[in-house]
């Protein structure tokens, strides 16, 4: 019989394995998978780190075309960033990786974040016995249409959900300062 602690570790291990599989196989399935929305975030963060204006449309377009030319044709317009600067600071570590690698790392983290949100909510709102059924919930969560779209275009919405979920848990545990700090993640959109 598997003990509850072992079951939790096993489920978290499954989340990590799914993260690696997503990062390895999904970007290989099509040239623009995971890049459409991630490219402007990454480019704006790149400009910020290198001392340029991350909201300058001409700079964004020039750099976006140089980082991922396959996403552009003659009619393509610049993909703007409408997010606050703290998102760019949060994503700034990614600019030290080549864009193609950064996409894979982002997809890995997105998959882990999806898995963690599902795990936290499943663990919080179900009885310990139901942890055995978590892999089914995980599979269904990853097949949810909005989650598949998030992976296809490289959205950052999962960070907002993770921030809200962590804040909720921290408020329940009466750790208000940390809860407020995690809410920063909810204000990136």
mmCIF file with all atom_site columns, C-alpha atoms in Angstrom:
data_model
loop_
_atom_site.group_PDB
_atom_site.id
_atom_site.type_symbol
_atom_site.label_atom_id
_atom_site.label_alt_id
_atom_site.label_comp_id
_atom_site.label_asym_id
_atom_site.label_entity_id
_atom_site.label_seq_id
_atom_site.pdbx_PDB_ins_code
_atom_site.Cartn_x
_atom_site.Cartn_y
_atom_site.Cartn_z
_atom_site.occupancy
_atom_site.B_iso_or_equiv
_atom_site.pdbx_formal_charge
_atom_site.auth_seq_id
_atom_site.auth_comp_id
_atom_site.auth_asym_id
_atom_site.auth_atom_id
_atom_site.pdbx_PDB_model_num
ATOM 1   C CA . UNK A 1 1   ? 0.000   0.000  0.000   1.00 0.00 ? 1   UNK A CA 1
ATOM 2   C CA . UNK A 1 2   ? 1.379   3.395  -0.978  1.00 0.00 ? 2   UNK A CA 1
ATOM 3   C CA . UNK A 1 3   ? 1.593   5.894  1.854   1.00 0.00 ? 3   UNK A CA 1
ATOM 4   C CA . UNK A 1 4   ? 0.088   9.381  1.362   1.00 0.00 ? 4   UNK A CA 1
ATOM 5   C CA . UNK A 1 5   ? 3.516   11.066 1.334   1.00 0.00 ? 5   UNK A CA 1
ATOM 6   C CA . UNK A 1 6   ? 4.767   8.648  -1.336  1.00 0.00 ? 6   UNK A CA 1
ATOM 7   C CA . UNK A 1 7   ? 1.632   9.288  -3.369  1.00 0.00 ? 7   UNK A CA 1
ATOM 8   C CA . UNK A 1 8   ? 2.210   13.052 -3.207  1.00 0.00 ? 8   UNK A CA 1
ATOM 9   C CA . UNK A 1 9   ? 5.834   12.625 -4.314  1.00 0.00 ? 9   UNK A CA 1
ATOM 10  C CA . UNK A 1 10  ? 4.752   10.275 -7.097  1.00 0.00 ? 10  UNK A CA 1
ATOM 11  C CA . UNK A 1 11  ? 2.159   12.773 -8.355  1.00 0.00 ? 11  UNK A CA 1
ATOM 12  C CA . UNK A 1 12  ? 4.677   15.631 -8.273  1.00 0.00 ? 12  UNK A CA 1
ATOM 13  C CA . UNK A 1 13  ? 7.101   13.409 -10.190 1.00 0.00 ? 13  UNK A CA 1
ATOM 14  C CA . UNK A 1 14  ? 4.431   12.794 -12.826 1.00 0.00 ? 14  UNK A CA 1
ATOM 15  C CA . UNK A 1 15  ? 4.012   16.574 -13.161 1.00 0.00 ? 15  UNK A CA 1
ATOM 16  C CA . UNK A 1 16  ? 7.759   17.006 -13.761 1.00 0.00 ? 16  UNK A CA 1
ATOM 17  C CA . UNK A 1 17  ? 7.820   14.198 -16.330 1.00 0.00 ? 17  UNK A CA 1
ATOM 18  C CA . UNK A 1 18  ? 4.891   15.775 -18.175 1.00 0.00 ? 18  UNK A CA 1
ATOM 19  C CA . UNK A 1 19  ? 6.736   19.105 -18.088 1.00 0.00 ? 19  UNK A CA 1
ATOM 20  C CA . UNK A 1 20  ? 9.793   17.546 -19.719 1.00 0.00 ? 20  UNK A CA 1
ATOM 21  C CA . UNK A 1 21  ? 7.683   15.765 -22.336 1.00 0.00 ? 21  UNK A CA 1
ATOM 22  C CA . UNK A 1 22  ? 5.846   18.973 -23.193 1.00 0.00 ? 22  UNK A CA 1
ATOM 23  C CA . UNK A 1 23  ? 9.114   20.901 -23.516 1.00 0.00 ? 23  UNK A CA 1
ATOM 24  C CA . UNK A 1 24  ? 10.745  18.237 -25.671 1.00 0.00 ? 24  UNK A CA 1
ATOM 25  C CA . UNK A 1 25  ? 7.968   17.134 -27.999 1.00 0.00 ? 25  UNK A CA 1
ATOM 26  C CA . UNK A 1 26  ? 5.440   19.948 -28.439 1.00 0.00 ? 26  UNK A CA 1
ATOM 27  C CA . UNK A 1 27  ? 7.839   22.549 -29.915 1.00 0.00 ? 27  UNK A CA 1
ATOM 28  C CA . UNK A 1 28  ? 9.021   19.923 -32.416 1.00 0.00 ? 28  UNK A CA 1
ATOM 29  C CA . UNK A 1 29  ? 5.498   19.322 -33.706 1.00 0.00 ? 29  UNK A CA 1
ATOM 30  C CA . UNK A 1 30  ? 5.204   22.644 -35.580 1.00 0.00 ? 30  UNK A CA 1
ATOM 31  C CA . UNK A 1 31  ? 7.574   25.570 -36.134 1.00 0.00 ? 31  UNK A CA 1
ATOM 32  C CA . UNK A 1 32  ? 5.502   28.212 -34.323 1.00 0.00 ? 32  UNK A CA 1
ATOM 33  C CA . UNK A 1 33  ? 4.170   26.165 -31.403 1.00 0.00 ? 33  UNK A CA 1
ATOM 34  C CA . UNK A 1 34  ? 4.665   28.024 -28.143 1.00 0.00 ? 34  UNK A CA 1
ATOM 35  C CA . UNK A 1 35  ? 6.148   31.103 -29.802 1.00 0.00 ? 35  UNK A CA 1
ATOM 36  C CA . UNK A 1 36  ? 3.352   33.427 -30.944 1.00 0.00 ? 36  UNK A CA 1
ATOM 37  C CA . UNK A 1 37  ? 2.647   35.121 -27.584 1.00 0.00 ? 37  UNK A CA 1
ATOM 38  C CA . UNK A 1 38  ? 5.939   34.296 -25.905 1.00 0.00 ? 38  UNK A CA 1
ATOM 39  C CA . UNK A 1 39  ? 8.006   36.091 -28.564 1.00 0.00 ? 39  UNK A CA 1
ATOM 40  C CA . UNK A 1 40  ? 6.836   39.631 -27.699 1.00 0.00 ? 40  UNK A CA 1
ATOM 41  C CA . UNK A 1 41  ? 7.302   39.006 -23.965 1.00 0.00 ? 41  UNK A CA 1
ATOM 42  C CA . UNK A 1 42  ? 10.776  37.613 -24.517 1.00 0.00 ? 42  UNK A CA 1
ATOM 43  C CA . UNK A 1 43  ? 11.750  40.375 -26.951 1.00 0.00 ? 43  UNK A CA 1
ATOM 44  C CA . UNK A 1 44  ? 10.500  43.171 -24.677 1.00 0.00 ? 44  UNK A CA 1
ATOM 45  C CA . UNK A 1 45  ? 12.392  41.614 -21.760 1.00 0.00 ? 45  UNK A CA 1
ATOM 46  C CA . UNK A 1 46  ? 15.470  41.399 -23.978 1.00 0.00 ? 46  UNK A CA 1
ATOM 47  C CA . UNK A 1 47  ? 15.197  45.079 -24.822 1.00 0.00 ? 47  UNK A CA 1
ATOM 48  C CA . UNK A 1 48  ? 14.731  45.997 -21.150 1.00 0.00 ? 48  UNK A CA 1
ATOM 49  C CA . UNK A 1 49  ? 17.757  43.979 -20.017 1.00 0.00 ? 49  UNK A CA 1
ATOM 50  C CA . UNK A 1 50  ? 19.874  45.573 -22.744 1.00 0.00 ? 50  UNK A CA 1
ATOM 51  C CA . UNK A 1 51  ? 18.840  49.115 -21.794 1.00 0.00 ? 51  UNK A CA 1
ATOM 52  C CA . UNK A 1 52  ? 16.365  49.800 -24.603 1.00 0.00 ? 52  UNK A CA 1
ATOM 53  C CA . UNK A 1 53  ? 12.711  50.808 -24.504 1.00 0.00 ? 53  UNK A CA 1
ATOM 54  C CA . UNK A 1 54  ? 10.695  47.555 -24.362 1.00 0.00 ? 54  UNK A CA 1
ATOM 55  C CA . UNK A 1 55  ? 7.590   49.344 -25.641 1.00 0.00 ? 55  UNK A CA 1
ATOM 56  C CA . UNK A 1 56  ? 9.166   50.862 -28.769 1.00 0.00 ? 56  UNK A CA 1
ATOM 57  C CA . UNK A 1 57  ? 7.291   49.306 -31.703 1.00 0.00 ? 57  UNK A CA 1
ATOM 58  C CA . UNK A 1 58  ? 10.101  49.689 -34.232 1.00 0.00 ? 58  UNK A CA 1
ATOM 59  C CA . UNK A 1 59  ? 12.616  48.018 -31.927 1.00 0.00 ? 59  UNK A CA 1
ATOM 60  C CA . UNK A 1 60  ? 10.166  45.253 -31.049 1.00 0.00 ? 60  UNK A CA 1
ATOM 61  C CA . UNK A 1 61  ? 9.458   44.482 -34.697 1.00 0.00 ? 61  UNK A CA 1
ATOM 62  C CA . UNK A 1 62  ? 13.113  44.470 -35.722 1.00 0.00 ? 62  UNK A CA 1
ATOM 63  C CA . UNK A 1 63  ? 14.166  42.209 -32.865 1.00 0.00 ? 63  UNK A CA 1
ATOM 64  C CA . UNK A 1 64  ? 11.130  39.907 -33.133 1.00 0.00 ? 64  UNK A CA 1
ATOM 65  C CA . UNK A 1 65  ? 11.915  39.329 -36.814 1.00 0.00 ? 65  UNK A CA 1
ATOM 66  C CA . UNK A 1 66  ? 15.542  38.594 -36.016 1.00 0.00 ? 66  UNK A CA 1
ATOM 67  C CA . UNK A 1 67  ? 14.739  36.140 -33.211 1.00 0.00 ? 67  UNK A CA 1
ATOM 68  C CA . UNK A 1 68  ? 11.996  34.199 -34.968 1.00 0.00 ? 68  UNK A CA 1
ATOM 69  C CA . UNK A 1 69  ? 11.763  35.080 -38.680 1.00 0.00 ? 69  UNK A CA 1
ATOM 70  C CA . UNK A 1 70  ? 9.495   32.116 -39.445 1.00 0.00 ? 70  UNK A CA 1
ATOM 71  C CA . UNK A 1 71  ? 6.627   33.868 -37.623 1.00 0.00 ? 71  UNK A CA 1
ATOM 72  C CA . UNK A 1 72  ? 6.684   36.825 -40.008 1.00 0.00 ? 72  UNK A CA 1
ATOM 73  C CA . UNK A 1 73  ? 5.646   37.511 -43.562 1.00 0.00 ? 73  UNK A CA 1
ATOM 74  C CA . UNK A 1 74  ? 5.339   40.785 -45.479 1.00 0.00 ? 74  UNK A CA 1
ATOM 75  C CA . UNK A 1 75  ? 1.940   41.605 -43.898 1.00 0.00 ? 75  UNK A CA 1
ATOM 76  C CA . UNK A 1 76  ? 2.880   40.824 -40.302 1.00 0.00 ? 76  UNK A CA 1
ATOM 77  C CA . UNK A 1 77  ? 2.681   43.670 -37.837 1.00 0.00 ? 77  UNK A CA 1
ATOM 78  C CA . UNK A 1 78  ? 4.614   44.026 -34.623 1.00 0.00 ? 78  UNK A CA 1
ATOM 79  C CA . UNK A 1 79  ? 3.431   41.914 -31.714 1.00 0.00 ? 79  UNK A CA 1
ATOM 80  C CA . UNK A 1 80  ? 3.110   44.420 -28.897 1.00 0.00 ? 80  UNK A CA 1
ATOM 81  C CA . UNK A 1 81  ? 3.485   43.946 -25.179 1.00 0.00 ? 81  UNK A CA 1
ATOM 82  C CA . UNK A 1 82  ? 0.662   45.519 -23.192 1.00 0.00 ? 82  UNK A CA 1
ATOM 83  C CA . UNK A 1 83  ? 1.827   44.227 -19.847 1.00 0.00 ? 83  UNK A CA 1
ATOM 84  C CA . UNK A 1 84  ? 3.386   46.157 -16.956 1.00 0.00 ? 84  UNK A CA 1
ATOM 85  C CA . UNK A 1 85  ? 7.171   46.334 -16.624 1.00 0.00 ? 85  UNK A CA 1
ATOM 86  C CA . UNK A 1 86  ? 7.309   43.900 -13.701 1.00 0.00 ? 86  UNK A CA 1
ATOM 87  C CA . UNK A 1 87  ? 6.310   41.110 -16.085 1.00 0.00 ? 87  UNK A CA 1
ATOM 88  C CA . UNK A 1 88  ? 9.380   41.907 -18.144 1.00 0.00 ? 88  UNK A CA 1
ATOM 89  C CA . UNK A 1 89  ? 11.528  41.814 -15.008 1.00 0.00 ? 89  UNK A CA 1
ATOM 90  C CA . UNK A 1 90  ? 9.988   38.457 -14.088 1.00 0.00 ? 90  UNK A CA 1
ATOM 91  C CA . UNK A 1 91  ? 10.793  37.078 -17.557 1.00 0.00 ? 91  UNK A CA 1
ATOM 92  C CA . UNK A 1 92  ? 14.240  38.683 -17.805 1.00 0.00 ? 92  UNK A CA 1
ATOM 93  C CA . UNK A 1 93  ? 16.170  35.496 -16.871 1.00 0.00 ? 93  UNK A CA 1
ATOM 94  C CA . UNK A 1 94  ? 14.851  33.939 -20.093 1.00 0.00 ? 94  UNK A CA 1
ATOM 95  C CA . UNK A 1 95  ? 16.715  36.446 -22.279 1.00 0.00 ? 95  UNK A CA 1
ATOM 96  C CA . UNK A 1 96  ? 20.024  34.892 -21.301 1.00 0.00 ? 96  UNK A CA 1
ATOM 97  C CA . UNK A 1 97  ? 18.937  31.793 -23.214 1.00 0.00 ? 97  UNK A CA 1
ATOM 98  C CA . UNK A 1 98  ? 18.646  31.576 -26.984 1.00 0.00 ? 98  UNK A CA 1
ATOM 99  C CA . UNK A 1 99  ? 15.021  32.131 -27.998 1.00 0.00 ? 99  UNK A CA 1
ATOM 100 C CA . UNK A 1 100 ? 14.423  28.519 -29.078 1.00 0.00 ? 100 UNK A CA 1
ATOM 101 C CA . UNK A 1 101 ? 15.710  27.212 -25.739 1.00 0.00 ? 101 UNK A CA 1
ATOM 102 C CA . UNK A 1 102 ? 13.760  29.882 -23.826 1.00 0.00 ? 102 UNK A CA 1
ATOM 103 C CA . UNK A 1 103 ? 10.559  28.662 -25.522 1.00 0.00 ? 103 UNK A CA 1
ATOM 104 C CA . UNK A 1 104 ? 11.231  25.117 -24.341 1.00 0.00 ? 104 UNK A CA 1
ATOM 105 C CA . UNK A 1 105 ? 12.038  26.246 -20.798 1.00 0.00 ? 105 UNK A CA 1
ATOM 106 C CA . UNK A 1 106 ? 8.854   28.343 -20.767 1.00 0.00 ? 106 UNK A CA 1
ATOM 107 C CA . UNK A 1 107 ? 6.817   25.363 -21.995 1.00 0.00 ? 107 UNK A CA 1
ATOM 108 C CA . UNK A 1 108 ? 8.348   23.190 -19.276 1.00 0.00 ? 108 UNK A CA 1
ATOM 109 C CA . UNK A 1 109 ? 7.509   25.771 -16.610 1.00 0.00 ? 109 UNK A CA 1
ATOM 110 C CA . UNK A 1 110 ? 4.010   26.276 -18.014 1.00 0.00 ? 110 UNK A CA 1
ATOM 111 C CA . UNK A 1 111 ? 3.364   22.544 -17.863 1.00 0.00 ? 111 UNK A CA 1
ATOM 112 C CA . UNK A 1 112 ? 4.700   22.359 -14.312 1.00 0.00 ? 112 UNK A CA 1
ATOM 113 C CA . UNK A 1 113 ? 2.570   25.368 -13.321 1.00 0.00 ? 113 UNK A CA 1
ATOM 114 C CA . UNK A 1 114 ? -0.547  23.738 -14.823 1.00 0.00 ? 114 UNK A CA 1
ATOM 115 C CA . UNK A 1 115 ? 0.273   20.543 -12.969 1.00 0.00 ? 115 UNK A CA 1
ATOM 116 C CA . UNK A 1 116 ? 0.870   22.400 -9.701  1.00 0.00 ? 116 UNK A CA 1
ATOM 117 C CA . UNK A 1 117 ? -2.392  24.331 -9.956  1.00 0.00 ? 117 UNK A CA 1
ATOM 118 C CA . UNK A 1 118 ? -4.231  21.075 -10.612 1.00 0.00 ? 118 UNK A CA 1
ATOM 119 C CA . UNK A 1 119 ? -2.372  19.329 -7.790  1.00 0.00 ? 119 UNK A CA 1
ATOM 120 C CA . UNK A 1 120 ? -2.951  22.095 -5.264  1.00 0.00 ? 120 UNK A CA 1
ATOM 121 C CA . UNK A 1 121 ? -6.647  22.339 -6.053  1.00 0.00 ? 121 UNK A CA 1
ATOM 122 C CA . UNK A 1 122 ? -7.081  18.547 -6.168  1.00 0.00 ? 122 UNK A CA 1
ATOM 123 C CA . UNK A 1 123 ? -5.186  18.087 -2.916  1.00 0.00 ? 123 UNK A CA 1
ATOM 124 C CA . UNK A 1 124 ? -6.995  20.962 -1.226  1.00 0.00 ? 124 UNK A CA 1
ATOM 125 C CA . UNK A 1 125 ? -10.523 20.065 -2.218  1.00 0.00 ? 125 UNK A CA 1
ATOM 126 C CA . UNK A 1 126 ? -10.519 16.267 -2.200  1.00 0.00 ? 126 UNK A CA 1
ATOM 127 C CA . UNK A 1 127 ? -9.945  13.630 0.408   1.00 0.00 ? 127 UNK A CA 1
ATOM 128 C CA . UNK A 1 128 ? -6.568  11.957 0.722   1.00 0.00 ? 128 UNK A CA 1
ATOM 129 C CA . UNK A 1 129 ? -7.992  8.761  -0.800  1.00 0.00 ? 129 UNK A CA 1
ATOM 130 C CA . UNK A 1 130 ? -8.622  10.571 -4.071  1.00 0.00 ? 130 UNK A CA 1
ATOM 131 C CA . UNK A 1 131 ? -4.912  11.354 -4.570  1.00 0.00 ? 131 UNK A CA 1
ATOM 132 C CA . UNK A 1 132 ? -4.791  8.009  -6.357  1.00 0.00 ? 132 UNK A CA 1
ATOM 133 C CA . UNK A 1 133 ? -7.104  9.472  -9.004  1.00 0.00 ? 133 UNK A CA 1
ATOM 134 C CA . UNK A 1 134 ? -5.005  12.590 -9.507  1.00 0.00 ? 134 UNK A CA 1
ATOM 135 C CA . UNK A 1 135 ? -3.282  11.331 -12.697 1.00 0.00 ? 135 UNK A CA 1
ATOM 136 C CA . UNK A 1 136 ? -6.716  11.159 -14.354 1.00 0.00 ? 136 UNK A CA 1
ATOM 137 C CA . UNK A 1 137 ? -7.490  14.720 -13.257 1.00 0.00 ? 137 UNK A CA 1
ATOM 138 C CA . UNK A 1 138 ? -4.054  15.750 -14.525 1.00 0.00 ? 138 UNK A CA 1
ATOM 139 C CA . UNK A 1 139 ? -4.697  14.211 -17.932 1.00 0.00 ? 139 UNK A CA 1
ATOM 140 C CA . UNK A 1 140 ? -8.097  15.888 -18.179 1.00 0.00 ? 140 UNK A CA 1
ATOM 141 C CA . UNK A 1 141 ? -6.606  19.203 -17.079 1.00 0.00 ? 141 UNK A CA 1
ATOM 142 C CA . UNK A 1 142 ? -3.943  19.078 -19.788 1.00 0.00 ? 142 UNK A CA 1
ATOM 143 C CA . UNK A 1 143 ? -6.581  18.219 -22.402 1.00 0.00 ? 143 UNK A CA 1
ATOM 144 C CA . UNK A 1 144 ? -8.746  21.193 -21.415 1.00 0.00 ? 144 UNK A CA 1
ATOM 145 C CA . UNK A 1 145 ? -9.010  23.378 -24.561 1.00 0.00 ? 145 UNK A CA 1
ATOM 146 C CA . UNK A 1 146 ? -7.728  26.569 -22.942 1.00 0.00 ? 146 UNK A CA 1
ATOM 147 C CA . UNK A 1 147 ? -4.655  24.744 -21.668 1.00 0.00 ? 147 UNK A CA 1
ATOM 148 C CA . UNK A 1 148 ? -3.858  23.361 -25.124 1.00 0.00 ? 148 UNK A CA 1
ATOM 149 C CA . UNK A 1 149 ? -4.228  26.857 -26.616 1.00 0.00 ? 149 UNK A CA 1
ATOM 150 C CA . UNK A 1 150 ? -1.919  28.214 -23.925 1.00 0.00 ? 150 UNK A CA 1
ATOM 151 C CA . UNK A 1 151 ? 0.769   25.767 -25.061 1.00 0.00 ? 151 UNK A CA 1
ATOM 152 C CA . UNK A 1 152 ? 0.157   26.431 -28.750 1.00 0.00 ? 152 UNK A CA 1
ATOM 153 C CA . UNK A 1 153 ? 0.775   30.166 -28.514 1.00 0.00 ? 153 UNK A CA 1
ATOM 154 C CA . UNK A 1 154 ? 2.982   30.428 -25.407 1.00 0.00 ? 154 UNK A CA 1
ATOM 155 C CA . UNK A 1 155 ? 0.646   32.412 -23.181 1.00 0.00 ? 155 UNK A CA 1
ATOM 156 C CA . UNK A 1 156 ? 1.510   33.493 -19.643 1.00 0.00 ? 156 UNK A CA 1
ATOM 157 C CA . UNK A 1 157 ? -1.983  33.223 -18.144 1.00 0.00 ? 157 UNK A CA 1
ATOM 158 C CA . UNK A 1 158 ? -1.043  30.192 -16.062 1.00 0.00 ? 158 UNK A CA 1
ATOM 159 C CA . UNK A 1 159 ? 1.253   32.421 -13.981 1.00 0.00 ? 159 UNK A CA 1
ATOM 160 C CA . UNK A 1 160 ? -1.773  34.519 -12.983 1.00 0.00 ? 160 UNK A CA 1
ATOM 161 C CA . UNK A 1 161 ? -3.708  31.410 -11.949 1.00 0.00 ? 161 UNK A CA 1
ATOM 162 C CA . UNK A 1 162 ? -0.745  30.039 -10.022 1.00 0.00 ? 162 UNK A CA 1
ATOM 163 C CA . UNK A 1 163 ? -0.364  33.365 -8.187  1.00 0.00 ? 163 UNK A CA 1
ATOM 164 C CA . UNK A 1 164 ? -4.035  33.375 -7.218  1.00 0.00 ? 164 UNK A CA 1
ATOM 165 C CA . UNK A 1 165 ? -3.933  29.738 -6.100  1.00 0.00 ? 165 UNK A CA 1
ATOM 166 C CA . UNK A 1 166 ? -0.831  30.286 -3.956  1.00 0.00 ? 166 UNK A CA 1
ATOM 167 C CA . UNK A 1 167 ? -2.295  33.472 -2.456  1.00 0.00 ? 167 UNK A CA 1
ATOM 168 C CA . UNK A 1 168 ? -5.464  31.598 -1.562  1.00 0.00 ? 168 UNK A CA 1
ATOM 169 C CA . UNK A 1 169 ? -3.503  28.875 0.221   1.00 0.00 ? 169 UNK A CA 1
ATOM 170 C CA . UNK A 1 170 ? -1.281  31.359 2.033   1.00 0.00 ? 170 UNK A CA 1
ATOM 171 C CA . UNK A 1 171 ? -4.265  33.400 3.213   1.00 0.00 ? 171 UNK A CA 1
ATOM 172 C CA . UNK A 1 172 ? -5.806  30.191 4.550   1.00 0.00 ? 172 UNK A CA 1
ATOM 173 C CA . UNK A 1 173 ? -2.558  29.531 6.409   1.00 0.00 ? 173 UNK A CA 1
ATOM 174 C CA . UNK A 1 174 ? -2.639  33.095 7.793   1.00 0.00 ? 174 UNK A CA 1
ATOM 175 C CA . UNK A 1 175 ? 0.530   34.102 5.969   1.00 0.00 ? 175 UNK A CA 1
ATOM 176 C CA . UNK A 1 176 ? -0.837  37.363 4.659   1.00 0.00 ? 176 UNK A CA 1
ATOM 177 C CA . UNK A 1 177 ? 2.479   38.981 3.723   1.00 0.00 ? 177 UNK A CA 1
ATOM 178 C CA . UNK A 1 178 ? 3.510   36.045 1.530   1.00 0.00 ? 178 UNK A CA 1
ATOM 179 C CA . UNK A 1 179 ? 0.004   35.915 0.085   1.00 0.00 ? 179 UNK A CA 1
ATOM 180 C CA . UNK A 1 180 ? 0.284   39.560 -0.901  1.00 0.00 ? 180 UNK A CA 1
ATOM 181 C CA . UNK A 1 181 ? 3.692   38.913 -2.417  1.00 0.00 ? 181 UNK A CA 1
ATOM 182 C CA . UNK A 1 182 ? 2.374   36.043 -4.574  1.00 0.00 ? 182 UNK A CA 1
ATOM 183 C CA . UNK A 1 183 ? -0.427  38.285 -5.804  1.00 0.00 ? 183 UNK A CA 1
ATOM 184 C CA . UNK A 1 184 ? 2.249   40.123 -7.792  1.00 0.00 ? 184 UNK A CA 1
ATOM 185 C CA . UNK A 1 185 ? 1.957   37.202 -10.190 1.00 0.00 ? 185 UNK A CA 1
ATOM 186 C CA . UNK A 1 186 ? -1.730  37.965 -10.662 1.00 0.00 ? 186 UNK A CA 1
ATOM 187 C CA . UNK A 1 187 ? -0.988  41.512 -11.765 1.00 0.00 ? 187 UNK A CA 1
ATOM 188 C CA . UNK A 1 188 ? 1.214   40.677 -14.747 1.00 0.00 ? 188 UNK A CA 1
ATOM 189 C CA . UNK A 1 189 ? -1.720  40.631 -17.132 1.00 0.00 ? 189 UNK A CA 1
#
